[in-house]
Amino acid sequence: MRRFGSAAVFGGLLLAVAGVAPALAHEHPSGITDLVTPAVARIETTARVDITLLDHIGELVHVERSYEVPIGSGTGTVINPDGGMVTLTRVVKNDRDVRIYAANKIFAEHHKLKVPADFERHKLKDDLLDHHLQECYPPKQPTATCIIDVTTEIRVFPNITPADKEGFKAEIVRVGDKPDSPAVLRPVGRADGSAGLPTAPLAAEVPAKEGSPVAIAGFTGRPAANLPETVDIAHLRAGGAGEGGRQFKDPENKVNEPEKLGALVDRGLLGGPVIEDKKGEVVGLLLGGGKDARMIGVREVTKALAEADVAPARGPIDAAFEQALTRFHTHYYGDAVPAFQRVLDLYPGHTVAAAHLKTAQAKRGTAEDEGTKKTAASTDASGGAPLWPFLVGGGLLVLVVLATAILLWRRRLSDHEPAPEPSPPADTLPPIPPPSVNPPPVQARSVFDEQVDSTIVVGRSFPALPKISSTSPGQPVLVARDPGSNTAPDPRPAETTVQKYCTGCGMRLGPAHSFCGYCGQPAKT
């Protein structure tokens, strides 16, 4: 899965390059190293030698010194999130005895002698001083004139920004029998958060084709703002396996690649990863020096990891970084911006993610952004119609549906109201008491009572109705009577004293009223 995921990151870019490039005599490296360079680190190994010289030529004197003796330096590659890494054995170990170096140096300083500060045993002209110097050299004997303690320290400087000037300590898990054998290290006393460290993917095999393009990465010194990783290109020769290494050769013979890479080894790329061009995976480690450079294959590397019980793995930082690279290398810069920001949230010092983020931000929304091109093409295909009229129309439709639902709900409530009982006929109504001077306040009516219905019962008090008299059979006449008078009404024709009243609510009616203006009750004639 790891190999297929790495291939997907750069598949589109490589196809585009292959489609426009003319036929060439050999394959030229595309320079795809982004998957590996975040996991490249500078490794420096030193020996701290604490030495005490017992000078008893005259009076006994104890002379104490401490020396930092370089053992090796080069490039390492992190292969799992816990910080496990691989390099060459001679980067962290050599056959030189630092105790001899310390003995030569302390004798030269204390006795003011010209003893070379190297790793060779020397003889002095003065027999007594020479005897004491030979007794100072290891191995330790009962008559030794020097007490020596050696501590080896390995420091790793990761590829982060801002640069880590102190680095972190590492210890040796496994070294090989030969200087150019793979060595396995792991960090000591450092926590880099739950996400761990960026890692480099290891390939399954070395490309067998003659002239297969590769890239070399590493550091020529401690990482700094003005000293980023060094990356160069090369081509593999066919054949060559094991710890003897595989050679390099330019198919066009324009560049002496062994000499070019040998110079890089001397400058600090010893043990650096050799990166296959198609998938961006590590296929070996760089070794050699001077005018010669070779590559030890990934098969020997994985064997050393298995013997050290250190498993190569990819972590959450790498998964997020591959997704961001897919968007970046296919020119979807707008989508790449949040993807790279996610990587920096997981690992704030990710140098490559920070550099690509700046580029993606600068190109986002420009003519180079494929996401912008597709958006513009979609708009043109739809006639360029704006979206807001559809949103407004949808909002209005929702309002109409809500208003209709409310009206139906109110009508359903009114349909379920109980019908009022019909009022009795006017001639069977009980006597109505005379109206009081201060009638009681009118009660408020519900909105559901406001219906034109002759049988409606209005919730209010009624004034006293006048007595009913008749001037002709079958035709009652309402006769007004003064409440304060005891005189009986005049039985003369009604037109002299007749006043009409509503039989429903008692409201006075005019001669031309056909309906009560208050309650709507038809006036009887």
CSV table of C-alpha atoms in Angstrom, one decimal, residues 54-304:
chain,number,residue,atom,x,y,z
A,54,LEU,CA,50.1,10.6,36.7
A,55,ASP,CA,53.3,12.5,36.4
A,56,HIS,CA,55.9,11.2,38.9
A,57,ILE,CA,59.1,12.1,37.2
A,58,GLY,CA,59.6,14.7,40.0
A,59,GLU,CA,56.9,15.1,42.6
A,60,LEU,CA,53.7,13.2,41.9
A,61,VAL,CA,51.3,15.4,39.9
A,62,HIS,CA,47.9,14.6,38.6
A,63,VAL,CA,47.1,16.3,35.3
A,64,GLU,CA,43.5,16.1,34.2
A,65,ARG,CA,42.2,16.9,30.7
A,66,SER,CA,39.0,16.4,28.6
A,67,TYR,CA,39.0,16.2,24.8
A,68,GLU,CA,36.3,16.0,22.2
A,69,VAL,CA,37.5,13.7,19.5
A,70,PRO,CA,35.6,13.5,16.2
A,71,ILE,CA,34.7,9.9,15.1
A,72,GLY,CA,32.6,10.5,12.1
A,73,SER,CA,29.9,12.5,10.4
A,74,GLY,CA,27.4,12.1,7.6
A,75,THR,CA,23.8,11.8,6.7
A,76,GLY,CA,21.0,9.6,8.2
A,77,THR,CA,17.5,8.8,7.1
A,78,VAL,CA,14.6,8.4,9.6
A,79,ILE,CA,12.6,5.3,8.7
A,80,ASN,CA,9.8,5.2,11.4
A,81,PRO,CA,7.9,7.8,13.4
A,82,ASP,CA,9.7,6.8,16.7
A,83,GLY,CA,13.0,8.1,15.2
A,84,GLY,CA,14.6,4.9,14.1
A,85,MET,CA,17.2,5.8,11.4
A,86,VAL,CA,19.8,4.2,9.1
A,87,THR,CA,23.2,5.4,8.1
A,88,LEU,CA,26.6,3.8,7.5
A,89,THR,CA,28.7,2.2,10.2
A,90,ARG,CA,31.7,4.5,9.7
A,91,VAL,CA,29.5,7.5,10.4
A,92,VAL,CA,29.2,6.3,14.1
A,93,LYS,CA,32.2,4.1,14.6
A,94,ASN,CA,35.8,3.8,13.4
A,95,ASP,CA,38.8,1.7,14.1
A,96,ARG,CA,40.9,4.6,15.4
A,97,ASP,CA,41.7,4.5,19.2
A,98,VAL,CA,40.8,7.8,20.7
A,99,ARG,CA,42.8,6.9,23.8
A,100,ILE,CA,46.0,7.1,21.8
A,101,TYR,CA,45.0,10.6,20.6
A,102,ALA,CA,44.4,11.8,24.1
A,103,ALA,CA,47.7,10.4,25.4
A,104,ASN,CA,49.7,12.1,22.6
A,105,LYS,CA,47.8,15.4,23.3
A,106,ILE,CA,48.2,15.5,27.1
A,107,PHE,CA,51.9,14.7,26.9
A,108,ALA,CA,52.5,17.4,24.4
A,109,GLU,CA,50.6,20.0,26.5
A,110,HIS,CA,52.1,19.0,29.9
A,111,HIS,CA,55.7,18.4,29.0
A,112,LYS,CA,55.8,21.0,26.2
A,113,LEU,CA,56.8,18.4,23.6
A,114,LYS,CA,56.1,18.1,19.9
A,115,VAL,CA,54.0,15.0,19.9
A,116,PRO,CA,51.6,14.8,16.9
A,117,ALA,CA,47.9,15.0,17.9
A,118,ASP,CA,46.9,11.9,16.0
A,119,PHE,CA,46.0,8.2,16.5
A,120,GLU,CA,49.5,6.8,16.1
A,121,ARG,CA,51.9,5.6,18.8
A,122,HIS,CA,55.1,7.7,18.9
A,123,LYS,CA,58.5,7.5,20.5
A,124,LEU,CA,60.4,10.2,22.3
A,125,LYS,CA,64.2,10.8,22.4
A,126,ASP,CA,64.2,11.1,26.2
A,127,ASP,CA,64.1,7.6,27.5
A,128,LEU,CA,62.3,8.4,30.8
A,129,LEU,CA,59.6,10.5,29.1
A,130,ASP,CA,59.3,7.9,26.4
A,131,HIS,CA,58.8,5.2,29.0
A,132,HIS,CA,56.1,7.2,30.7
A,133,LEU,CA,54.4,7.9,27.3
A,134,GLN,CA,54.4,4.2,26.4
A,135,GLU,CA,52.9,3.4,29.8
A,136,CYS,CA,50.1,5.9,29.1
A,137,TYR,CA,49.1,4.2,25.8
A,138,PRO,CA,46.3,1.6,26.1
A,139,PRO,CA,45.7,-1.1,27.1
A,140,LYS,CA,45.6,-0.2,30.7
A,141,GLN,CA,48.2,-1.9,32.9
A,142,PRO,CA,49.1,-1.9,36.6
A,143,THR,CA,52.0,0.4,35.9
A,144,ALA,CA,50.0,2.7,33.7
A,145,THR,CA,50.7,6.4,33.9
A,146,CYS,CA,47.3,7.5,32.5
A,147,ILE,CA,43.7,6.8,33.6
A,148,ILE,CA,41.3,7.2,30.6
A,149,ASP,CA,37.5,7.1,30.3
A,150,VAL,CA,35.8,7.3,26.9
A,151,THR,CA,32.2,8.2,26.3
A,152,THR,CA,30.8,8.2,22.7
A,153,GLU,CA,28.1,10.7,21.9
A,154,ILE,CA,25.9,10.7,18.7
A,155,ARG,CA,23.9,13.8,17.9
A,156,VAL,CA,21.2,14.1,15.3
A,157,PHE,CA,20.2,17.4,13.7
A,158,PRO,CA,16.9,17.0,12.0
A,159,ASN,CA,15.7,18.9,8.9
A,160,ILE,CA,13.4,21.4,10.6
A,161,THR,CA,12.9,25.1,10.5
A,162,PRO,CA,14.0,27.0,12.5
A,163,ALA,CA,17.1,24.9,12.7
A,164,ASP,CA,17.7,22.9,15.9
A,165,LYS,CA,21.2,24.0,17.0
A,166,GLU,CA,21.4,21.4,19.8
A,167,GLY,CA,20.0,18.4,18.1
A,168,PHE,CA,19.1,15.3,20.0
A,169,LYS,CA,21.1,12.3,21.2
A,170,ALA,CA,20.9,8.9,19.7
A,171,GLU,CA,22.3,5.5,20.5
A,172,ILE,CA,23.6,2.6,18.4
A,173,VAL,CA,21.2,-0.3,18.0
A,174,ARG,CA,23.3,-2.2,15.4
A,175,VAL,CA,26.5,-1.7,13.5
A,176,GLY,CA,28.0,-3.8,10.7
A,177,ASP,CA,31.3,-5.7,10.5
A,178,LYS,CA,32.6,-3.3,7.8
A,179,PRO,CA,32.7,0.5,7.7
A,180,ASP,CA,30.3,0.6,4.8
A,181,SER,CA,27.8,-1.7,6.3
A,182,PRO,CA,24.4,-0.2,7.4
A,183,ALA,CA,24.1,1.0,11.0
A,184,VAL,CA,20.8,1.4,12.8
A,185,LEU,CA,20.2,4.2,15.4
A,186,ARG,CA,17.4,5.3,17.7
A,187,PRO,CA,16.9,8.6,19.6
A,188,VAL,CA,17.5,8.9,23.3
A,189,GLY,CA,15.7,11.2,25.7
A,190,ARG,CA,13.7,13.2,23.3
A,191,ALA,CA,9.9,13.4,22.7
A,192,ASP,CA,8.6,14.9,19.5
A,193,GLY,CA,4.9,14.8,20.3
A,194,SER,CA,2.3,12.1,19.6
A,195,ALA,CA,2.8,12.4,15.8
A,196,GLY,CA,6.5,11.5,15.9
A,197,LEU,CA,8.9,12.4,13.1
A,198,PRO,CA,8.6,12.5,9.3
A,199,THR,CA,9.8,9.3,7.7
A,200,ALA,CA,11.1,8.2,4.3
A,201,PRO,CA,9.6,5.3,2.4
A,202,LEU,CA,11.9,2.3,1.5
A,203,ALA,CA,11.6,0.7,-1.9
A,204,ALA,CA,11.1,-3.0,-2.4
A,205,GLU,CA,14.0,-3.4,-4.8
A,206,VAL,CA,16.7,-1.5,-6.7
A,207,PRO,CA,15.9,-0.6,-10.4
A,208,ALA,CA,17.7,-3.1,-12.6
A,209,LYS,CA,17.7,-1.0,-15.8
A,210,GLU,CA,21.0,0.6,-17.0
A,211,GLY,CA,21.0,4.3,-16.5
A,212,SER,CA,18.0,4.4,-14.1
A,213,PRO,CA,17.7,8.0,-12.8
A,214,VAL,CA,18.1,8.6,-9.1
A,215,ALA,CA,18.6,11.6,-6.7
A,216,ILE,CA,21.0,11.9,-3.8
A,217,ALA,CA,20.1,13.9,-0.7
A,218,GLY,CA,22.0,14.9,2.4
A,219,PHE,CA,23.6,17.7,4.5
A,220,THR,CA,27.1,19.0,4.1
A,221,GLY,CA,26.9,20.5,7.7
A,222,ARG,CA,24.5,21.2,10.5
A,223,PRO,CA,21.2,22.4,9.1
A,224,ALA,CA,20.7,26.1,9.1
A,225,ALA,CA,18.7,28.8,7.4
A,226,ASN,CA,21.6,29.3,4.9
A,227,LEU,CA,22.4,25.6,4.7
A,228,PRO,CA,19.5,23.5,3.5
A,229,GLU,CA,19.7,19.9,2.3
A,230,THR,CA,21.8,19.2,-0.8
A,231,VAL,CA,20.1,17.3,-3.6
A,232,ASP,CA,21.9,16.1,-6.8
A,233,ILE,CA,21.0,13.7,-9.6
A,234,ALA,CA,22.8,10.6,-10.9
A,235,HIS,CA,22.2,7.4,-12.9
A,236,LEU,CA,22.8,3.8,-11.8
A,237,ARG,CA,24.8,1.3,-13.7
A,238,ALA,CA,23.4,-2.2,-14.2
A,239,GLY,CA,24.8,-5.0,-12.0
A,240,GLY,CA,26.6,-4.7,-8.7
A,241,ALA,CA,25.1,-6.0,-5.4
A,242,GLY,CA,25.9,-6.6,-1.8
A,243,GLU,CA,28.1,-4.4,0.4
A,244,GLY,CA,30.4,-3.8,-2.6
A,245,GLY,CA,27.8,-1.4,-3.9
A,246,ARG,CA,26.4,-0.4,-7.2
A,247,GLN,CA,28.2,2.1,-9.3
A,248,PHE,CA,27.0,5.3,-11.0
A,249,LYS,CA,27.5,6.4,-14.6
A,250,ASP,CA,26.1,9.1,-16.8
A,251,PRO,CA,24.7,7.4,-20.0
A,252,GLU,CA,25.8,10.3,-22.1
A,253,ASN,CA,29.2,10.6,-20.5
A,254,LYS,CA,28.8,14.3,-20.0
A,255,VAL,CA,29.5,14.2,-16.3
A,256,ASN,CA,31.9,12.0,-14.3
A,257,GLU,CA,29.2,11.0,-11.8
A,258,PRO,CA,31.5,8.8,-9.5
A,259,GLU,CA,33.8,11.8,-9.0
A,260,LYS,CA,31.0,14.2,-8.6
A,261,LEU,CA,29.3,12.1,-6.0
A,262,GLY,CA,32.6,11.2,-4.3
A,263,ALA,CA,33.1,14.9,-3.6
A,264,LEU,CA,29.6,15.1,-2.1
A,265,VAL,CA,30.5,12.1,0.2
A,266,ASP,CA,33.6,14.0,1.4
A,267,ARG,CA,31.5,17.1,2.2
A,268,GLY,CA,29.0,15.2,4.3
A,269,LEU,CA,26.6,13.1,2.2
A,270,LEU,CA,28.1,9.9,3.4
A,271,GLY,CA,25.3,7.5,4.2
A,272,GLY,CA,22.7,9.8,2.5
A,273,PRO,CA,19.6,8.2,0.8
A,274,VAL,CA,19.6,7.4,-2.9
A,275,ILE,CA,16.1,8.1,-4.1
A,276,GLU,CA,14.4,6.3,-7.0
A,277,ASP,CA,12.9,8.7,-9.5
A,278,LYS,CA,9.5,7.2,-10.3
A,279,LYS,CA,8.0,6.7,-6.8
A,280,GLY,CA,10.4,8.8,-4.7
A,281,GLU,CA,11.4,5.9,-2.5
A,282,VAL,CA,14.8,5.1,-1.0
A,283,VAL,CA,16.7,2.4,-2.9
A,284,GLY,CA,20.0,2.6,-1.1
A,285,LEU,CA,22.7,4.6,0.8
A,286,LEU,CA,25.6,6.6,-0.6
A,287,LEU,CA,29.1,5.4,0.2
A,288,GLY,CA,32.6,6.0,-1.1
A,289,GLY,CA,34.7,9.2,-1.3
A,290,GLY,CA,37.4,10.9,-3.2
A,291,LYS,CA,36.9,10.1,-6.9
A,292,ASP,CA,34.7,7.2,-6.4
A,293,ALA,CA,31.1,6.8,-5.1
A,294,ARG,CA,28.8,3.8,-5.0
A,295,MET,CA,25.5,2.8,-3.5
A,296,ILE,CA,24.7,0.0,-1.0
A,297,GLY,CA,21.3,-1.4,-1.9
A,298,VAL,CA,18.0,-1.4,0.0
A,299,ARG,CA,18.2,-5.1,0.5
A,300,GLU,CA,21.1,-4.8,2.8
A,301,VAL,CA,19.4,-1.9,4.6
A,302,THR,CA,16.2,-3.9,5.3
A,303,LYS,CA,18.3,-6.9,6.5
A,304,ALA,CA,20.1,-4.7,9.0
